[in-house]
Amino acid sequence: MEVFSELSVPHDFRPYFPTILAFSKMGLNHASAVVATSKIKHVKPVYLPTWEMIKKIVPQKHWKDCKMTIPSISWLHMWLPKGKAWSSGVYASDREYFDDLASAYRAELKALYDAGLRSVQVDDPNLTFFISDEFREGLQGDGIEPDVLLDLYIWAHNEAIKDVPADMHIGVHLCRGNNPHGPSYAQGSYEKIASRLFPRLNYATYFLEFDNPEVSGHFGPLRHVPKGKNVVLGVVSTKIAELEGKEALMRRVRDAAEAMAQGQGRSAEEVLQDSLAVSPQCGFASHHVSRGVETEERMWEKLVLVRDVARALWDDAI
């Protein structure tokens, strides 16, 4: 793999890609991308040194509570035009590219598992771009059927995690861009992607942005989440400093339980107790300047709010 740090915005990327559109509006002329100049293979663990560092400062009895985040397998491919994720002659198809990349992911996850890690979160905010009409129309203009590409990415995700041991928890985080002072990159309900993503991605848990109904829509698409999968509702915003009301958040969680219950043929209380959790919508430091939550004190207050909501809803909450 080789890093090209000076690709032109928007011409060397998908020009309708939401992040590239945002870069263009900000006046950025170049952005980095990673292109496979030879066959992809796993040479050495990338995240293992970080995990080994964490193990030195966290008592072993708490290793099971630690979680690492990694980027999604589709992240690099999705930014670039069709056939541009690799140099000429390296791969014959997207599936061949993803076969090798998935093999590298599995090797990385095995190295982390063998070193004692038991929880991984895959970050893929880009999958929500398939909600965007502008993005979908851009793909169609390039002769790409959006749902066919989405199906390819679902397959690639599943290939990357297919050999994960049963006692290693794998979840995926979907958001809309943690931008406190600008528009979200993908605004609207999960409805356009829910019937494909939620039943077919082989993750145990979905970490979903739901802090602002105007951005993320209603909970109705959760009816597509099958029994046996978990949803962590990101209902506490990391984009605004204002504290949400505890009772209002509890009502929203119960609304989500009702939506999931309708699809699973169970009671909302059953779904609430065995399939739902709460969290912040994203992290507090996606941007090093102009964060939505500026002070450490307010960050802690937001986290305490998450804890208090959890304790009010679940007897076994921490």
CSV table of C-alpha atoms in Angstrom, one decimal:
chain,number,residue,atom,x,y,z
A,1,MET,CA,0.0,0.0,0.0
A,2,GLU,CA,1.2,3.5,-0.7
A,3,VAL,CA,-0.1,6.8,0.7
A,4,PHE,CA,-0.6,9.6,-1.9
A,5,SER,CA,-0.8,12.8,0.2
A,6,GLU,CA,-1.5,15.2,-2.6
A,7,LEU,CA,-4.6,14.0,-4.5
A,8,SER,CA,-6.7,16.8,-6.0
A,9,VAL,CA,-10.1,17.8,-4.4
A,10,PRO,CA,-12.5,17.0,-5.9
A,11,HIS,CA,-11.2,15.7,-9.2
A,12,ASP,CA,-9.3,12.6,-7.9
A,13,PHE,CA,-12.1,11.6,-5.6
A,14,ARG,CA,-15.8,10.9,-6.1
A,15,PRO,CA,-16.8,14.6,-6.4
A,16,TYR,CA,-20.2,13.9,-5.0
A,17,PHE,CA,-18.8,12.1,-1.9
A,18,PRO,CA,-20.2,14.1,1.1
A,19,THR,CA,-16.9,14.6,2.8
A,20,ILE,CA,-15.3,15.8,-0.4
A,21,LEU,CA,-18.2,18.2,-1.0
A,22,ALA,CA,-17.5,19.6,2.5
A,23,PHE,CA,-13.7,19.9,1.8
A,24,SER,CA,-14.5,21.8,-1.4
A,25,LYS,CA,-16.8,24.3,0.5
A,26,MET,CA,-13.9,24.8,3.0
A,27,GLY,CA,-11.6,25.6,0.1
A,28,LEU,CA,-9.4,22.6,0.5
A,29,ASN,CA,-7.6,21.7,-2.8
A,30,HIS,CA,-5.9,18.5,-1.8
A,31,ALA,CA,-6.5,15.5,0.5
A,32,SER,CA,-4.7,12.2,1.2
A,33,ALA,CA,-5.8,8.8,0.1
A,34,VAL,CA,-4.4,5.3,0.2
A,35,VAL,CA,-4.1,3.3,-3.0
A,36,ALA,CA,-2.9,-0.3,-3.3
A,37,THR,CA,0.2,-0.2,-5.5
A,38,SER,CA,0.8,-3.9,-4.9
A,39,LYS,CA,-1.2,-6.8,-3.5
A,40,ILE,CA,-2.5,-6.1,0.0
A,41,LYS,CA,-1.1,-8.4,2.7
A,42,HIS,CA,-0.8,-8.2,6.5
A,43,VAL,CA,2.8,-7.7,7.4
A,44,LYS,CA,2.6,-6.8,11.1
A,45,PRO,CA,-0.1,-5.7,13.5
A,46,VAL,CA,-0.9,-2.1,13.3
A,47,TYR,CA,-3.0,-1.7,16.5
A,48,LEU,CA,-1.1,-4.2,18.7
A,49,PRO,CA,1.4,-1.6,20.1
A,50,THR,CA,-1.4,0.6,21.3
A,51,TRP,CA,-3.1,-2.3,22.9
A,52,GLU,CA,0.1,-3.4,24.6
A,53,MET,CA,0.5,0.1,25.9
A,54,ILE,CA,-3.0,0.0,27.4
A,55,LYS,CA,-2.3,-3.3,29.0
A,56,LYS,CA,0.6,-1.8,30.9
A,57,ILE,CA,-1.6,0.8,32.6
A,58,VAL,CA,-4.9,-1.1,33.0
A,59,PRO,CA,-5.1,-4.0,35.5
A,60,GLN,CA,-5.6,-7.3,33.8
A,61,LYS,CA,-9.0,-7.9,35.5
A,62,HIS,CA,-10.3,-4.8,33.5
A,63,TRP,CA,-8.9,-5.8,30.1
A,64,LYS,CA,-12.3,-7.3,29.3
A,65,ASP,CA,-13.8,-3.8,29.7
A,66,CYS,CA,-11.5,-2.2,27.2
A,67,LYS,CA,-12.5,-1.5,23.6
A,68,MET,CA,-10.5,-0.5,20.6
A,69,THR,CA,-11.8,1.3,17.5
A,70,ILE,CA,-10.6,0.6,14.0
A,71,PRO,CA,-11.6,2.0,10.6
A,72,SER,CA,-14.0,0.1,8.4
A,73,ILE,CA,-12.9,-2.1,5.5
A,74,SER,CA,-14.8,0.1,3.0
A,75,TRP,CA,-13.4,3.4,4.2
A,76,LEU,CA,-10.6,3.9,1.6
A,77,HIS,CA,-12.5,2.4,-1.3
A,78,MET,CA,-15.6,4.6,-0.9
A,79,TRP,CA,-13.7,7.9,-1.3
A,80,LEU,CA,-12.2,7.0,-4.7
A,81,PRO,CA,-13.7,6.6,-8.2
A,82,LYS,CA,-14.5,3.1,-9.4
A,83,GLY,CA,-11.3,1.2,-10.0
A,84,LYS,CA,-9.0,3.8,-8.4
A,85,ALA,CA,-8.4,2.1,-5.0
A,86,TRP,CA,-5.6,0.2,-6.6
A,87,SER,CA,-3.0,0.9,-9.3
A,88,SER,CA,-3.4,-0.4,-12.8
A,89,GLY,CA,-2.9,-4.2,-13.0
A,90,VAL,CA,-2.9,-4.8,-9.3
A,91,TYR,CA,-6.5,-6.1,-9.0
A,92,ALA,CA,-9.1,-7.2,-11.6
A,93,SER,CA,-12.1,-6.4,-9.5
A,94,ASP,CA,-13.5,-4.9,-6.3
A,95,ARG,CA,-14.1,-8.3,-4.9
A,96,GLU,CA,-10.5,-9.3,-5.5
A,97,TYR,CA,-9.3,-6.1,-3.7
A,98,PHE,CA,-11.6,-6.7,-0.8
A,99,ASP,CA,-10.6,-10.4,-0.5
A,100,ASP,CA,-7.1,-9.4,0.3
A,101,LEU,CA,-8.1,-6.5,2.5
A,102,ALA,CA,-10.5,-8.7,4.5
A,103,SER,CA,-7.7,-11.3,5.0
A,104,ALA,CA,-5.5,-8.5,6.4
A,105,TYR,CA,-8.3,-7.4,8.8
A,106,ARG,CA,-8.8,-11.0,10.0
A,107,ALA,CA,-5.1,-11.3,10.7
A,108,GLU,CA,-5.1,-8.0,12.7
A,109,LEU,CA,-8.1,-9.0,14.7
A,110,LYS,CA,-6.5,-12.4,15.5
A,111,ALA,CA,-3.4,-10.6,16.7
A,112,LEU,CA,-5.4,-8.4,19.0
A,113,TYR,CA,-7.5,-11.3,20.3
A,114,ASP,CA,-4.4,-13.4,21.0
A,115,ALA,CA,-3.0,-10.5,23.0
A,116,GLY,CA,-6.1,-10.4,25.2
A,117,LEU,CA,-8.4,-7.8,23.5
A,118,ARG,CA,-12.1,-8.9,23.6
A,119,SER,CA,-14.0,-5.8,22.2
A,120,VAL,CA,-13.6,-4.0,18.9
A,121,GLN,CA,-15.7,-1.2,17.4
A,122,VAL,CA,-15.5,-0.6,13.7
A,123,ASP,CA,-16.1,3.0,12.8
A,124,ASP,CA,-18.0,3.5,9.5
A,125,PRO,CA,-19.8,6.8,9.3
A,126,ASN,CA,-19.6,6.6,5.5
A,127,LEU,CA,-22.2,3.9,5.2
A,128,THR,CA,-24.8,6.5,6.2
A,129,PHE,CA,-24.0,8.3,3.0
A,130,PHE,CA,-26.2,5.9,1.2
A,131,ILE,CA,-29.0,7.8,2.8
A,132,SER,CA,-28.1,10.9,0.8
A,133,ASP,CA,-30.0,11.4,-2.5
A,134,GLU,CA,-27.1,13.5,-3.8
A,135,PHE,CA,-24.6,10.7,-3.2
A,136,ARG,CA,-26.9,8.1,-4.7
A,137,GLU,CA,-27.5,10.2,-7.8
A,138,GLY,CA,-23.8,10.8,-8.1
A,139,LEU,CA,-23.1,7.0,-8.1
A,140,GLN,CA,-25.8,6.5,-10.7
A,141,GLY,CA,-24.3,9.2,-12.9
A,142,ASP,CA,-21.1,7.1,-12.8
A,143,GLY,CA,-23.0,4.0,-13.8
A,144,ILE,CA,-23.0,2.5,-10.3
A,145,GLU,CA,-26.2,1.2,-8.8
A,146,PRO,CA,-26.1,2.4,-5.1
A,147,ASP,CA,-27.7,-0.6,-3.6
A,148,VAL,CA,-25.3,-2.9,-5.5
A,149,LEU,CA,-22.3,-1.0,-4.0
A,150,LEU,CA,-23.9,-1.1,-0.6
A,151,ASP,CA,-24.3,-4.8,-0.9
A,152,LEU,CA,-20.6,-5.1,-1.8
A,153,TYR,CA,-19.6,-3.2,1.3
A,154,ILE,CA,-21.9,-5.4,3.5
A,155,TRP,CA,-20.2,-8.4,2.1
A,156,ALA,CA,-16.7,-7.0,2.6
A,157,HIS,CA,-17.5,-6.1,6.3
A,158,ASN,CA,-18.7,-9.6,6.9
A,159,GLU,CA,-15.6,-11.1,5.2
A,160,ALA,CA,-13.4,-9.0,7.5
A,161,ILE,CA,-15.0,-10.4,10.7
A,162,LYS,CA,-16.0,-13.9,9.7
A,163,ASP,CA,-13.4,-15.7,11.7
A,164,VAL,CA,-13.7,-13.7,14.9
A,165,PRO,CA,-13.9,-15.9,18.0
A,166,ALA,CA,-17.3,-16.1,19.7
A,167,ASP,CA,-16.0,-14.4,22.8
A,168,MET,CA,-14.7,-11.3,20.9
A,169,HIS,CA,-17.4,-8.7,20.7
A,170,ILE,CA,-17.5,-6.7,17.4
A,171,GLY,CA,-19.7,-3.7,16.9
A,172,VAL,CA,-20.1,-1.1,14.2
A,173,HIS,CA,-20.6,2.7,14.7
A,174,LEU,CA,-22.7,4.6,12.2
A,175,CYS,CA,-22.9,8.4,12.4
A,176,ARG,CA,-23.4,11.5,10.2
A,177,GLY,CA,-20.2,13.4,10.8
A,178,ASN,CA,-19.5,14.8,14.2
A,179,ASN,CA,-19.4,18.4,13.0
A,180,PRO,CA,-20.5,20.8,15.8
A,181,HIS,CA,-20.7,24.0,13.6
A,182,GLY,CA,-21.9,22.7,10.3
A,183,PRO,CA,-24.4,20.4,8.6
A,184,SER,CA,-24.2,16.7,8.9
A,185,TYR,CA,-22.7,14.8,6.0
A,186,ALA,CA,-25.9,12.6,5.6
A,187,GLN,CA,-29.2,13.9,6.9
A,188,GLY,CA,-32.3,11.8,7.1
A,189,SER,CA,-33.8,8.6,8.3
A,190,TYR,CA,-31.9,5.3,8.3
A,191,GLU,CA,-34.9,3.9,6.4
A,192,LYS,CA,-33.2,3.8,3.0
A,193,ILE,CA,-30.5,1.5,4.3
A,194,ALA,CA,-32.0,-0.2,7.3
A,195,SER,CA,-33.5,-3.3,5.6
A,196,ARG,CA,-30.1,-4.1,4.1
A,197,LEU,CA,-27.8,-3.1,6.8
A,198,PHE,CA,-29.4,-4.2,10.1
A,199,PRO,CA,-30.3,-7.8,9.2
A,200,ARG,CA,-27.3,-8.6,7.0
A,201,LEU,CA,-24.2,-7.0,8.7
A,202,ASN,CA,-22.8,-9.7,11.0
A,203,TYR,CA,-22.0,-7.4,13.9
A,204,ALA,CA,-23.3,-8.1,17.3
A,205,THR,CA,-24.0,-4.4,18.1
A,206,TYR,CA,-24.9,-1.3,16.2
A,207,PHE,CA,-23.8,2.0,17.7
A,208,LEU,CA,-26.2,4.5,16.1
A,209,GLU,CA,-26.4,8.3,16.1
A,210,PHE,CA,-29.8,9.4,17.3
A,211,ASP,CA,-29.1,12.7,19.2
A,212,ASN,CA,-31.1,14.9,16.8
A,213,PRO,CA,-34.3,13.6,15.1
A,214,GLU,CA,-34.0,16.3,12.5
A,215,VAL,CA,-30.7,14.7,11.4
A,216,SER,CA,-31.1,11.0,12.1
A,217,GLY,CA,-34.9,10.7,11.8
A,218,HIS,CA,-37.3,8.6,13.8
A,219,PHE,CA,-36.7,5.2,15.4
A,220,GLY,CA,-39.0,3.3,12.9
A,221,PRO,CA,-36.1,1.8,10.9
A,222,LEU,CA,-35.0,-0.1,14.0
A,223,ARG,CA,-37.9,-2.6,13.2
A,224,HIS,CA,-35.3,-4.1,10.8
A,225,VAL,CA,-32.9,-5.0,13.6
A,226,PRO,CA,-33.3,-8.8,14.2
A,227,LYS,CA,-33.6,-10.5,17.5
A,228,GLY,CA,-30.1,-11.3,18.9
A,229,LYS,CA,-28.5,-8.0,17.9
A,230,ASN,CA,-27.9,-5.0,20.1
A,231,VAL,CA,-28.4,-1.3,19.5
A,232,VAL,CA,-26.5,1.4,21.5
A,233,LEU,CA,-28.5,4.6,21.1
A,234,GLY,CA,-26.3,7.7,20.7
A,235,VAL,CA,-28.9,10.0,22.2
A,236,VAL,CA,-26.6,12.3,24.2
A,237,SER,CA,-25.0,14.8,21.8
A,238,THR,CA,-21.3,15.5,21.5
A,239,LYS,CA,-22.0,18.4,19.1
A,240,ILE,CA,-23.8,20.8,21.5
A,241,ALA,CA,-22.9,21.8,25.0
A,242,GLU,CA,-26.5,22.0,26.3
A,243,LEU,CA,-27.4,19.1,28.6
A,244,GLU,CA,-30.3,17.0,27.5
A,245,GLY,CA,-33.1,16.2,30.0
A,246,LYS,CA,-32.9,12.8,31.7
A,247,GLU,CA,-36.6,12.1,31.4
A,248,ALA,CA,-36.8,13.1,27.8
A,249,LEU,CA,-33.9,10.7,27.0
A,250,MET,CA,-35.6,7.9,28.8
A,251,ARG,CA,-38.7,8.5,26.8
A,252,ARG,CA,-36.7,8.3,23.6
A,253,VAL,CA,-35.1,5.0,24.6
A,254,ARG,CA,-38.5,3.6,25.3
A,255,ASP,CA,-39.7,4.8,21.9
A,256,ALA,CA,-36.8,3.0,20.3
A,257,ALA,CA,-37.7,-0.2,22.2
A,258,GLU,CA,-41.2,0.0,20.8
A,259,ALA,CA,-39.9,0.3,17.3
A,260,MET,CA,-37.6,-2.7,17.6
A,261,ALA,CA,-40.3,-4.7,19.3
A,262,GLN,CA,-42.7,-4.2,16.4
A,263,GLY,CA,-40.2,-5.9,14.1
A,264,GLN,CA,-39.2,-8.7,16.4
A,265,GLY,CA,-42.7,-9.7,17.6
A,266,ARG,CA,-41.7,-9.1,21.2
A,267,SER,CA,-42.7,-6.7,24.0
A,268,ALA,CA,-41.0,-3.4,24.2
A,269,GLU,CA,-39.8,-4.2,27.8
A,270,GLU,CA,-38.1,-7.4,26.6
A,271,VAL,CA,-36.3,-5.5,23.9
A,272,LEU,CA,-35.4,-2.7,26.3
A,273,GLN,CA,-33.9,-5.2,28.8
A,274,ASP,CA,-31.8,-7.4,26.5
A,275,SER,CA,-31.1,-5.4,23.4
A,276,LEU,CA,-30.7,-1.7,24.1
A,277,ALA,CA,-28.1,0.6,25.7
A,278,VAL,CA,-27.3,4.3,25.7
A,279,SER,CA,-24.2,6.3,24.9
A,280,PRO,CA,-22.9,9.7,23.6
A,281,GLN,CA,-23.7,10.1,19.9
A,282,CYS,CA,-20.0,10.3,19.0
A,283,GLY,CA,-16.7,11.3,20.6
A,284,PHE,CA,-15.9,14.7,22.1
A,285,ALA,CA,-12.7,15.2,20.1
A,286,SER,CA,-13.4,14.6,16.4
A,287,HIS,CA,-12.2,18.2,15.8
A,288,HIS,CA,-9.2,19.7,17.6
A,289,VAL,CA,-10.7,23.2,17.4
A,290,SER,CA,-14.3,24.5,17.7
A,291,ARG,CA,-15.6,21.5,19.5
A,292,GLY,CA,-19.2,21.5,20.4
A,293,VAL,CA,-18.5,20.6,24.0
A,294,GLU,CA,-15.5,22.7,24.9
A,295,THR,CA,-14.9,22.1,28.6
A,296,GLU,CA,-13.8,18.9,30.3
A,297,GLU,CA,-16.4,19.6,33.0
A,298,ARG,CA,-19.2,19.5,30.5
A,299,MET,CA,-17.9,16.4,28.9
A,300,TRP,CA,-18.0,14.7,32.3
A,301,GLU,CA,-21.5,16.0,32.9
A,302,LYS,CA,-22.6,14.5,29.6
A,303,LEU,CA,-21.1,11.1,30.6
A,304,VAL,CA,-22.7,11.3,34.0
A,305,LEU,CA,-26.0,11.9,32.2
A,306,VAL,CA,-25.5,8.8,30.2
A,307,ARG,CA,-24.8,6.8,33.3
A,308,ASP,CA,-27.9,8.2,35.1
A,309,VAL,CA,-30.2,7.4,32.2
A,310,ALA,CA,-28.8,3.9,32.1
A,311,ARG,CA,-29.2,3.4,35.9
A,312,ALA,CA,-32.8,4.6,35.6
A,313,LEU,CA,-33.6,2.1,32.9
A,314,TRP,CA,-31.6,-1.0,33.8
A,315,ASP,CA,-31.1,-2.5,37.2
A,316,ASP,CA,-27.7,-4.0,36.1
A,317,ALA,CA,-26.3,-0.7,34.7
A,318,ILE,CA,-22.8,0.3,35.8
